[in-house]
PDB file of C-alpha atoms and ligand atoms in Angstrom:
ATOM      1  CA  MET A   1      16.619  29.731  30.357  1.00 90.00           C
ATOM      2  CA  ILE A   2      15.765  29.970  26.941  1.00 92.00           C
ATOM      3  CA  ASN A   3      18.387  31.548  25.136  1.00 93.00           C
ATOM      4  CA  GLN A   4      17.549  30.462  21.153  1.00 95.00           C
ATOM      5  CA  GLN A   5      14.591  30.027  19.265  1.00 96.00           C
ATOM      6  CA  THR A   6      13.961  27.221  16.833  1.00 97.00           C
ATOM      7  CA  LEU A   7      11.007  27.743  14.198  1.00 98.00           C
ATOM      8  CA  ILE A   8       9.407  24.818  12.577  1.00 98.00           C
ATOM      9  CA  ILE A   9       7.196  25.727   9.412  1.00 98.00           C
ATOM     10  CA  GLY A  10       4.792  23.158   8.075  1.00 98.00           C
ATOM     11  CA  ALA A  11       4.594  21.869  11.943  1.00 98.00           C
ATOM     12  CA  ASN A  12       1.757  19.771  11.359  1.00 98.00           C
ATOM     13  CA  SER A  13       4.039  17.128   9.034  1.00 98.00           C
ATOM     14  CA  ASN A  14       4.352  13.663  11.555  1.00 98.00           C
ATOM     15  CA  ILE A  15       8.374  14.357  11.375  1.00 98.00           C
ATOM     16  CA  ALA A  16       8.198  17.966  12.559  1.00 98.00           C
ATOM     17  CA  LYS A  17       6.207  16.452  15.188  1.00 98.00           C
ATOM     18  CA  ALA A  18       9.014  14.050  16.634  1.00 98.00           C
ATOM     19  CA  LEU A  19      11.186  17.146  16.278  1.00 98.00           C
ATOM     20  CA  VAL A  20       8.771  19.047  18.707  1.00 98.00           C
ATOM     21  CA  ASP A  21       8.763  16.047  20.837  1.00 97.00           C
ATOM     22  CA  GLN A  22      12.937  15.903  20.649  1.00 97.00           C
ATOM     23  CA  ILE A  23      13.302  19.997  20.679  1.00 97.00           C
ATOM     24  CA  GLN A  24      11.383  19.932  23.731  1.00 95.00           C
ATOM     25  CA  GLN A  25      13.706  18.010  25.990  1.00 93.00           C
ATOM     26  CA  TYR A  26      16.089  21.237  25.736  1.00 92.00           C
ATOM     27  CA  SER A  27      15.100  23.629  28.240  1.00 90.00           C
ATOM     28  CA  ASN A  28      17.393  26.771  26.708  1.00 94.00           C
ATOM     29  CA  VAL A  29      15.460  26.468  23.209  1.00 95.00           C
ATOM     30  CA  GLY A  30      11.893  27.857  22.319  1.00 95.00           C
ATOM     31  CA  LEU A  31       9.597  26.661  19.774  1.00 97.00           C
ATOM     32  CA  ILE A  32       7.773  28.536  17.366  1.00 97.00           C
ATOM     33  CA  LEU A  33       5.249  26.449  15.289  1.00 98.00           C
ATOM     34  CA  ILE A  34       3.858  27.534  12.235  1.00 98.00           C
ATOM     35  CA  SER A  35       0.726  25.512  10.481  1.00 98.00           C
ATOM     36  CA  ARG A  36      -2.251  25.374   9.027  1.00 98.00           C
ATOM     37  CA  ASP A  37      -3.644  23.075  11.686  1.00 98.00           C
ATOM     38  CA  LEU A  38      -1.470  23.081  15.135  1.00 97.00           C
ATOM     39  CA  SER A  39      -4.776  20.746  16.763  1.00 97.00           C
ATOM     40  CA  ASP A  40      -2.336  18.190  17.520  1.00 97.00           C
ATOM     41  CA  TYR A  41      -0.319  20.645  19.995  1.00 96.00           C
ATOM     42  CA  SER A  42      -3.670  21.732  21.924  1.00 93.00           C
ATOM     43  CA  GLN A  43      -1.838  19.853  25.124  1.00 91.00           C
ATOM     44  CA  ILE A  44       1.239  21.175  24.798  1.00 89.00           C
ATOM     45  CA  ASP A  45       1.603  24.946  26.436  1.00 86.00           C
ATOM     46  CA  ASN A  46       5.323  26.335  26.412  1.00 87.00           C
ATOM     47  CA  LEU A  47       5.090  27.020  22.701  1.00 93.00           C
ATOM     48  CA  GLN A  48       4.539  29.868  20.260  1.00 95.00           C
ATOM     49  CA  LYS A  49       1.725  28.131  17.738  1.00 96.00           C
ATOM     50  CA  ILE A  50       0.759  30.528  14.820  1.00 97.00           C
ATOM     51  CA  THR A  51      -2.135  29.286  12.982  1.00 98.00           C
ATOM     52  CA  VAL A  52      -2.134  30.455   9.103  1.00 98.00           C
ATOM     53  CA  GLN A  53      -4.999  30.314   6.775  1.00 98.00           C
ATOM     54  CA  ASP A  54      -2.735  29.435   3.832  1.00 98.00           C
ATOM     55  CA  TYR A  55       0.970  29.775   2.470  1.00 98.00           C
ATOM     56  CA  GLN A  56      -0.022  32.717   0.013  1.00 98.00           C
ATOM     57  CA  PRO A  57       2.610  35.574   0.015  1.00 98.00           C
ATOM     58  CA  GLU A  58       0.641  38.174   1.835  1.00 98.00           C
ATOM     59  CA  THR A  59      -0.032  35.079   4.540  1.00 98.00           C
ATOM     60  CA  ILE A  60       3.776  34.803   4.742  1.00 98.00           C
ATOM     61  CA  SER A  61       5.141  38.563   5.069  1.00 98.00           C
ATOM     62  CA  ALA A  62       1.985  39.266   7.345  1.00 98.00           C
ATOM     63  CA  THR A  63       3.090  36.193   9.973  1.00 97.00           C
ATOM     64  CA  VAL A  64       6.979  37.125   9.604  1.00 97.00           C
ATOM     65  CA  GLU A  65       6.303  40.316  10.556  1.00 96.00           C
ATOM     66  CA  ARG A  66       4.863  39.223  13.460  1.00 95.00           C
ATOM     67  CA  LEU A  67       7.893  37.168  14.488  1.00 95.00           C
ATOM     68  CA  SER A  68      10.085  40.444  13.887  1.00 93.00           C
ATOM     69  CA  ARG A  69       7.787  41.760  16.239  1.00 92.00           C
ATOM     70  CA  ASP A  70       7.317  39.245  19.148  1.00 85.00           C
ATOM     71  CA  ARG A  71      10.765  37.813  18.871  1.00 67.00           C
ATOM     72  CA  LEU A  72      12.665  37.778  22.264  1.00 72.00           C
ATOM     73  CA  LYS A  73      15.803  35.290  21.598  1.00 90.00           C
ATOM     74  CA  PRO A  74      17.393  34.796  18.248  1.00 94.00           C
ATOM     75  CA  ILE A  75      16.269  31.966  15.946  1.00 96.00           C
ATOM     76  CA  THR A  76      19.032  29.658  15.450  1.00 97.00           C
ATOM     77  CA  GLN A  77      17.240  26.389  13.706  1.00 98.00           C
ATOM     78  CA  VAL A  78      14.083  27.061  10.419  1.00 98.00           C
ATOM     79  CA  PHE A  79      12.724  23.532   9.884  1.00 98.00           C
ATOM     80  CA  ILE A  80      10.817  23.719   6.552  1.00 98.00           C
ATOM     81  CA  CYS A  81       8.816  20.364   6.247  1.00 98.00           C
ATOM     82  CA  ASN A  82       5.845  21.078   4.190  1.00 98.00           C
ATOM     83  CA  GLY A  83       5.781  18.842   0.782  1.00 98.00           C
ATOM     84  CA  ILE A  84       3.056  17.107  -1.100  1.00 98.00           C
ATOM     85  CA  LEU A  85       3.408  14.145  -3.102  1.00 98.00           C
ATOM     86  CA  HIS A  86      -0.446  13.163  -3.475  1.00 98.00           C
ATOM     87  CA  ASN A  87      -3.638  14.475  -2.183  1.00 96.00           C
ATOM     88  CA  SER A  88      -7.849  13.945  -2.932  1.00 94.00           C
ATOM     89  CA  ASN A  89      -7.008  14.955  -6.403  1.00 95.00           C
ATOM     90  CA  ILE A  90      -3.587  14.569  -7.186  1.00 97.00           C
ATOM     91  CA  GLN A  91      -1.390  10.830  -7.675  1.00 97.00           C
ATOM     92  CA  PRO A  92       2.429  10.984  -8.498  1.00 97.00           C
ATOM     93  CA  GLU A  93       2.316  10.140 -12.464  1.00 98.00           C
ATOM     94  CA  LYS A  94       3.509   6.634 -13.123  1.00 97.00           C
ATOM     95  CA  ARG A  95       3.584   7.214 -16.812  1.00 97.00           C
ATOM     96  CA  LEU A  96       3.855  10.527 -19.033  1.00 98.00           C
ATOM     97  CA  GLU A  97      -0.109  10.364 -19.955  1.00 98.00           C
ATOM     98  CA  GLU A  98      -0.711  11.266 -16.440  1.00 98.00           C
ATOM     99  CA  LEU A  99       0.894  14.230 -16.721  1.00 98.00           C
ATOM    100  CA  ASN A 100      -1.453  16.991 -15.997  1.00 98.00           C
ATOM    101  CA  ALA A 101      -1.118  21.003 -16.014  1.00 98.00           C
ATOM    102  CA  GLN A 102      -2.874  21.850 -12.850  1.00 98.00           C
ATOM    103  CA  SER A 103      -1.527  19.049 -10.434  1.00 98.00           C
ATOM    104  CA  PHE A 104       1.763  19.705 -11.198  1.00 98.00           C
ATOM    105  CA  GLN A 105       1.304  23.524 -11.227  1.00 98.00           C
ATOM    106  CA  GLN A 106      -0.138  22.669  -7.653  1.00 98.00           C
ATOM    107  CA  VAL A 107       2.664  20.287  -6.542  1.00 98.00           C
ATOM    108  CA  ILE A 108       5.728  22.703  -7.767  1.00 98.00           C
ATOM    109  CA  ALA A 109       4.063  25.812  -5.630  1.00 98.00           C
ATOM    110  CA  ILE A 110       3.832  23.665  -2.101  1.00 98.00           C
ATOM    111  CA  ASN A 111       7.460  22.237  -2.806  1.00 98.00           C
ATOM    112  CA  ALA A 112       9.602  24.416  -4.349  1.00 98.00           C
ATOM    113  CA  LEU A 113       7.774  27.729  -4.284  1.00 98.00           C
ATOM    114  CA  LEU A 114       6.541  27.974  -1.089  1.00 98.00           C
ATOM    115  CA  PRO A 115      10.166  27.166   1.076  1.00 98.00           C
ATOM    116  CA  MET A 116      11.727  29.740  -0.919  1.00 98.00           C
ATOM    117  CA  LEU A 117       8.888  32.391  -0.311  1.00 98.00           C
ATOM    118  CA  TRP A 118       9.390  31.814   3.561  1.00 98.00           C
ATOM    119  CA  ILE A 119      13.361  31.917   3.034  1.00 98.00           C
ATOM    120  CA  GLN A 120      12.847  35.249   1.516  1.00 98.00           C
ATOM    121  CA  GLN A 121      10.880  37.122   4.072  1.00 98.00           C
ATOM    122  CA  LEU A 122      12.576  35.672   6.757  1.00 98.00           C
ATOM    123  CA  THR A 123      16.092  36.535   5.452  1.00 98.00           C
ATOM    124  CA  PRO A 124      16.237  40.078   7.331  1.00 96.00           C
ATOM    125  CA  LEU A 125      15.080  38.311  10.344  1.00 96.00           C
ATOM    126  CA  LEU A 126      17.861  35.994  10.413  1.00 97.00           C
ATOM    127  CA  ALA A 127      20.799  37.824   9.203  1.00 96.00           C
ATOM    128  CA  SER A 128      22.995  38.551  12.424  1.00 94.00           C
ATOM    129  CA  LYS A 129      26.122  37.464  13.690  1.00 91.00           C
ATOM    130  CA  SER A 130      24.844  33.959  15.586  1.00 92.00           C
ATOM    131  CA  PRO A 131      24.765  31.309  13.047  1.00 97.00           C
ATOM    132  CA  CYS A 132      21.110  30.290  11.796  1.00 98.00           C
ATOM    133  CA  LYS A 133      20.417  26.941   9.912  1.00 98.00           C
ATOM    134  CA  ILE A 134      18.012  26.437   7.459  1.00 98.00           C
ATOM    135  CA  ILE A 135      16.848  23.053   6.893  1.00 98.00           C
ATOM    136  CA  VAL A 136      14.255  22.474   3.913  1.00 98.00           C
ATOM    137  CA  PHE A 137      12.639  19.309   3.351  1.00 98.00           C
ATOM    138  CA  SER A 138      13.619  17.882  -0.110  1.00 98.00           C
ATOM    139  CA  ALA A 139      13.802  14.223  -1.140  1.00 98.00           C
ATOM    140  CA  ARG A 140      16.482  12.269  -2.852  1.00 98.00           C
ATOM    141  CA  VAL A 141      14.219  11.877  -5.966  1.00 97.00           C
ATOM    142  CA  GLY A 142      15.081  15.384  -6.577  1.00 98.00           C
ATOM    143  CA  SER A 143      18.374  14.186  -7.485  1.00 98.00           C
ATOM    144  CA  ILE A 144      18.980  14.371 -11.084  1.00 97.00           C
ATOM    145  CA  ASN A 145      21.852  12.331 -11.017  1.00 95.00           C
ATOM    146  CA  ASP A 146      20.230   9.909  -9.107  1.00 95.00           C
ATOM    147  CA  ASN A 147      17.321   9.466 -11.438  1.00 96.00           C
ATOM    148  CA  LYS A 148      17.471   5.759 -12.520  1.00 93.00           C
ATOM    149  CA  LEU A 149      13.819   4.410 -12.237  1.00 95.00           C
ATOM    150  CA  GLY A 150      11.746   7.488 -13.736  1.00 97.00           C
ATOM    151  CA  GLY A 151       8.097   8.231 -12.682  1.00 97.00           C
ATOM    152  CA  TRP A 152       7.248  10.600 -10.359  1.00 98.00           C
ATOM    153  CA  TYR A 153       7.512  13.478 -12.830  1.00 98.00           C
ATOM    154  CA  SER A 154       5.714  16.121 -10.510  1.00 98.00           C
ATOM    155  CA  TYR A 155       7.262  15.349  -7.407  1.00 98.00           C
ATOM    156  CA  ARG A 156      10.495  14.890  -8.947  1.00 98.00           C
ATOM    157  CA  ALA A 157      10.569  18.057 -11.002  1.00 98.00           C
ATOM    158  CA  SER A 158       9.752  20.170  -7.807  1.00 98.00           C
ATOM    159  CA  LYS A 159      11.823  18.726  -5.684  1.00 98.00           C
ATOM    160  CA  ALA A 160      15.127  19.183  -7.947  1.00 98.00           C
ATOM    161  CA  ALA A 161      13.273  22.819  -8.559  1.00 98.00           C
ATOM    162  CA  LEU A 162      13.944  23.444  -4.719  1.00 98.00           C
ATOM    163  CA  ASN A 163      17.043  21.810  -4.781  1.00 98.00           C
ATOM    164  CA  MET A 164      18.031  24.533  -7.563  1.00 98.00           C
ATOM    165  CA  MET A 165      16.524  27.297  -5.709  1.00 98.00           C
ATOM    166  CA  LEU A 166      18.117  26.546  -2.850  1.00 98.00           C
ATOM    167  CA  LYS A 167      21.745  26.321  -4.124  1.00 98.00           C
ATOM    168  CA  THR A 168      20.965  29.613  -5.569  1.00 98.00           C
ATOM    169  CA  VAL A 169      19.739  31.298  -2.455  1.00 98.00           C
ATOM    170  CA  ALA A 170      23.364  29.695  -0.250  1.00 98.00           C
ATOM    171  CA  ILE A 171      25.241  31.545  -3.197  1.00 98.00           C
ATOM    172  CA  GLU A 172      23.377  34.875  -2.828  1.00 98.00           C
ATOM    173  CA  LEU A 173      23.262  34.164   1.293  1.00 98.00           C
ATOM    174  CA  ALA A 174      27.394  33.687   1.623  1.00 97.00           C
ATOM    175  CA  ARG A 175      27.499  37.532   0.518  1.00 96.00           C
ATOM    176  CA  ARG A 176      24.506  39.078   2.047  1.00 95.00           C
ATOM    177  CA  ALA A 177      23.799  36.897   5.066  1.00 97.00           C
ATOM    178  CA  LYS A 178      26.946  35.011   5.700  1.00 97.00           C
ATOM    179  CA  ASN A 179      25.253  33.516   8.988  1.00 98.00           C
ATOM    180  CA  ILE A 180      23.125  31.485   7.413  1.00 98.00           C
ATOM    181  CA  LYS A 181      23.491  27.562   5.982  1.00 98.00           C
ATOM    182  CA  ILE A 182      20.955  26.275   3.948  1.00 98.00           C
ATOM    183  CA  ILE A 183      20.362  22.451   4.110  1.00 98.00           C
ATOM    184  CA  ALA A 184      18.176  20.514   1.747  1.00 98.00           C
ATOM    185  CA  PHE A 185      17.477  17.253   3.537  1.00 98.00           C
ATOM    186  CA  HIS A 186      16.025  13.485   2.691  1.00 98.00           C
ATOM    187  CA  PRO A 187      14.544  11.977   5.619  1.00 98.00           C
ATOM    188  CA  GLY A 188      14.606   8.503   3.595  1.00 97.00           C
ATOM    189  CA  THR A 189      11.289   6.885   3.535  1.00 97.00           C
ATOM    190  CA  THR A 190       9.572   7.598   6.581  1.00 97.00           C
ATOM    191  CA  ASP A 191       6.232   6.433   7.939  1.00 96.00           C
ATOM    192  CA  THR A 192       4.057   9.562   7.394  1.00 96.00           C
ATOM    193  CA  PRO A 193       0.660  10.235   5.419  1.00 96.00           C
ATOM    194  CA  LEU A 194       2.733  11.142   2.702  1.00 96.00           C
ATOM    195  CA  SER A 195       4.621   7.389   2.255  1.00 95.00           C
ATOM    196  CA  LYS A 196       1.377   5.640   3.226  1.00 94.00           C
ATOM    197  CA  PRO A 197       0.302   4.304  -0.021  1.00 95.00           C
ATOM    198  CA  PHE A 198       3.693   3.541  -1.348  1.00 93.00           C
ATOM    199  CA  GLN A 199       5.236   1.750   1.753  1.00 95.00           C
ATOM    200  CA  ARG A 200       3.944  -1.754   0.537  1.00 92.00           C
ATOM    201  CA  ASN A 201       7.352  -2.788  -1.289  1.00 89.00           C
ATOM    202  CA  VAL A 202       9.528  -0.663   1.398  1.00 93.00           C
ATOM    203  CA  PRO A 203      11.283  -3.600   3.325  1.00 94.00           C
ATOM    204  CA  PRO A 204      10.335  -2.897   7.314  1.00 92.00           C
ATOM    205  CA  GLU A 205      13.978  -1.717   8.073  1.00 94.00           C
ATOM    206  CA  LYS A 206      13.723   0.709   5.314  1.00 94.00           C
ATOM    207  CA  LEU A 207      10.967   2.690   6.493  1.00 96.00           C
ATOM    208  CA  PHE A 208      11.688   4.734   9.098  1.00 97.00           C
ATOM    209  CA  PRO A 209       9.571   5.920  12.051  1.00 97.00           C
ATOM    210  CA  CYS A 210       9.649   9.634  12.889  1.00 98.00           C
ATOM    211  CA  ASP A 211      11.382   9.746  15.939  1.00 98.00           C
ATOM    212  CA  PHE A 212      14.429   7.982  14.254  1.00 98.00           C
ATOM    213  CA  VAL A 213      14.959  10.615  11.654  1.00 98.00           C
ATOM    214  CA  ALA A 214      14.093  13.797  13.977  1.00 98.00           C
ATOM    215  CA  LYS A 215      16.887  12.503  16.116  1.00 98.00           C
ATOM    216  CA  GLN A 216      19.110  12.179  13.354  1.00 98.00           C
ATOM    217  CA  LEU A 217      18.438  15.511  11.485  1.00 98.00           C
ATOM    218  CA  LEU A 218      19.005  17.405  14.976  1.00 98.00           C
ATOM    219  CA  ALA A 219      22.216  15.485  15.534  1.00 98.00           C
ATOM    220  CA  ILE A 220      23.119  16.458  11.693  1.00 98.00           C
ATOM    221  CA  THR A 221      21.875  19.892  12.135  1.00 98.00           C
ATOM    222  CA  LYS A 222      24.186  20.500  14.868  1.00 97.00           C
ATOM    223  CA  LYS A 223      27.098  18.814  12.944  1.00 97.00           C
ATOM    224  CA  THR A 224      26.685  21.068   9.905  1.00 98.00           C
ATOM    225  CA  GLU A 225      29.060  24.052   9.413  1.00 97.00           C
ATOM    226  CA  VAL A 226      27.981  27.374   8.553  1.00 97.00           C
ATOM    227  CA  ASP A 227      30.078  27.344   5.240  1.00 96.00           C
ATOM    228  CA  GLY A 228      28.532  29.478   2.520  1.00 95.00           C
ATOM    229  CA  SER A 229      26.847  26.786   0.606  1.00 97.00           C
ATOM    230  CA  ALA A 230      24.098  24.415   0.392  1.00 98.00           C
ATOM    231  CA  SER A 231      24.397  21.180   1.113  1.00 98.00           C
ATOM    232  CA  TYR A 232      22.045  17.930   0.393  1.00 98.00           C
ATOM    233  CA  LEU A 233      22.384  15.404   2.908  1.00 98.00           C
ATOM    234  CA  ASP A 234      20.281  12.465   3.976  1.00 98.00           C
ATOM    235  CA  TRP A 235      18.927  10.964   6.846  1.00 98.00           C
ATOM    236  CA  GLN A 236      22.813   9.366   7.620  1.00 97.00           C
ATOM    237  CA  GLY A 237      24.092  12.801   7.063  1.00 98.00           C
ATOM    238  CA  ASN A 238      25.725  11.974   3.566  1.00 98.00           C
ATOM    239  CA  THR A 239      25.828  14.105   0.494  1.00 98.00           C
ATOM    240  CA  ILE A 240      23.451  13.179  -2.044  1.00 98.00           C
ATOM    241  CA  ASP A 241      24.879  13.978  -5.867  1.00 97.00           C
ATOM    242  CA  TRP A 242      22.828  17.175  -7.086  1.00 97.00           C
TER     243      TRP A 242
HETATM  244  N1  LIG B 301       7.836  10.688   4.134  1.00 64.70           N
HETATM  245  C1  LIG B 301       8.613  10.338   3.219  1.00 64.70           C
HETATM  246  O1  LIG B 301       8.698   9.017   3.390  1.00 64.70           O
HETATM  247  C2  LIG B 301       9.639  11.517   3.068  1.00 64.70           C
HETATM  248  C3  LIG B 301      10.196  10.839   2.166  1.00 64.70           C
HETATM  249  C4  LIG B 301      11.071  12.268   1.044  1.00 64.70           C
HETATM  250  C5  LIG B 301      10.641  13.538   1.536  1.00 64.70           C
HETATM  251  N2  LIG B 301       9.775  13.875   2.439  1.00 64.70           N
HETATM  252  C6  LIG B 301       9.632  15.007   2.874  1.00 64.70           C
HETATM  253  O2  LIG B 301       9.208  15.597   4.084  1.00 64.70           O
HETATM  254  C7  LIG B 301       8.345  16.540   4.333  1.00 64.70           C
HETATM  255  C8  LIG B 301       8.125  16.413   5.513  1.00 64.70           C
HETATM  256  O3  LIG B 301       6.842  15.422   5.047  1.00 64.70           O
HETATM  257  P1  LIG B 301       6.002  13.947   6.081  1.00 64.70           P
HETATM  258  O4  LIG B 301       6.704  12.666   5.538  1.00 64.70           O
HETATM  259  O5  LIG B 301       6.556  14.750   7.457  1.00 64.70           O
HETATM  260  O6  LIG B 301       4.314  14.550   5.797  1.00 64.70           O
HETATM  261  P2  LIG B 301       3.457  14.314   6.525  1.00 64.70           P
HETATM  262  O7  LIG B 301       3.467  14.346   7.725  1.00 64.70           O
HETATM  263  O8  LIG B 301       2.478  14.047   5.498  1.00 64.70           O
HETATM  264  O9  LIG B 301       3.139  16.156   6.738  1.00 64.70           O
HETATM  265  C9  LIG B 301       2.801  16.875   5.281  1.00 64.70           C
HETATM  266  C10 LIG B 301       3.486  18.440   5.352  1.00 64.70           C
HETATM  267  O10 LIG B 301       3.243  19.216   3.801  1.00 64.70           O
HETATM  268  C11 LIG B 301       2.382  20.497   4.072  1.00 64.70           C
HETATM  269  N3  LIG B 301       1.696  20.402   3.410  1.00 64.70           N
HETATM  270  C12 LIG B 301       0.482  19.486   2.916  1.00 64.70           C
HETATM  271  N4  LIG B 301      -0.447  20.005   1.846  1.00 64.70           N
HETATM  272  C13 LIG B 301      -0.413  21.469   1.796  1.00 64.70           C
HETATM  273  C14 LIG B 301      -0.720  22.160   1.100  1.00 64.70           C
HETATM  274  N5  LIG B 301      -1.710  22.360   0.441  1.00 64.70           N
HETATM  275  N6  LIG B 301      -0.302  23.483   1.040  1.00 64.70           N
HETATM  276  C15 LIG B 301       0.861  23.444   1.716  1.00 64.70           C
HETATM  277  N7  LIG B 301       1.599  22.617   2.681  1.00 64.70           N
HETATM  278  C16 LIG B 301       0.924  21.544   2.722  1.00 64.70           C
HETATM  279  C17 LIG B 301       1.759  20.182   5.784  1.00 64.70           C
HETATM  280  O11 LIG B 301       1.934  21.539   6.273  1.00 64.70           O
HETATM  281  P3  LIG B 301       0.805  22.026   7.302  1.00 64.70           P
HETATM  282  O12 LIG B 301       1.383  21.841   8.357  1.00 64.70           O
HETATM  283  O13 LIG B 301       0.257  23.320   6.970  1.00 64.70           O
HETATM  284  O14 LIG B 301      -0.356  21.143   7.317  1.00 64.70           O
HETATM  285  C18 LIG B 301       2.989  19.295   6.437  1.00 64.70           C
HETATM  286  O15 LIG B 301       4.127  20.466   6.490  1.00 64.70           O
HETATM  287  C19 LIG B 301       7.871  17.026   2.978  1.00 64.70           C
HETATM  288  O16 LIG B 301       8.558  17.918   1.977  1.00 64.70           O
HETATM  289  C20 LIG B 301       7.920  15.574   2.108  1.00 64.70           C
HETATM  290  O17 LIG B 301       8.013  15.834   0.403  1.00 64.70           O
HETATM  291  C21 LIG B 301       8.945  12.904   3.411  1.00 64.70           C
END
């Protein structure tokens, strides 16, 4: 019988799809999926699916209102998977000359602001006595300390900004919603459309299948305690320097 729910935002991510496959094996966990495109889940029935048109602030707040109305069991895990590195108009910068104001604004809005708008709207719903872990997909390239290669200005900066916001909100939640734990997660280079154009120089043993990453992430999430601070963890569960 379902006694808790997992919320997955950006559920069309390939890593999110692997998370869904694995979470479905737990008969006590209900799944709520949010995405702009849930067509890959059309064959699966025992899920709550919410298709959003976009991730504008009004859409996010209307979606959370709907969740507050519908909710039956406590949400104990939230995975925010959204992130872009490239699209038809955007490529990660190899050199300073490639930095472009519009592309930067789009990347930072999706990678840093969007997760925070969800956390902002979800906090009243998630604040309770039962533990709740919010896992946001970051990346190791967002570590300022770890930046030895340079390049990818917008993506790096957006993930560094995301990390700072996650650290900041964890400090506030430690006072306001002590049951919420914030985790910034680095999946490692994972075989998804996001990494596809950049896989050529990645040794096969360092390019992870999504099901491996999902398994690691679920084990790490389970093991990580609610401690009033943000953790920045990689796919092995190791701490990354901010
Ligand atoms: N793959 C890797 O090697 C790797 C490495 C480090 C970090 N990451 C991070 O892991 C996360 C998941 O990525 P993935 O590898 O699973 O990539 P993916 O399969 O390409 O998934 C893309 C994700 O980004 C969202 N997205 C794409 N364009 C968007 C837009 N214009 N506005 C809002 N959301 C948008 C999608 O949301 P919808 O469901 O709404 O389509 C989906 O959740 C990302 O945050 C990424 O930065 C990945």
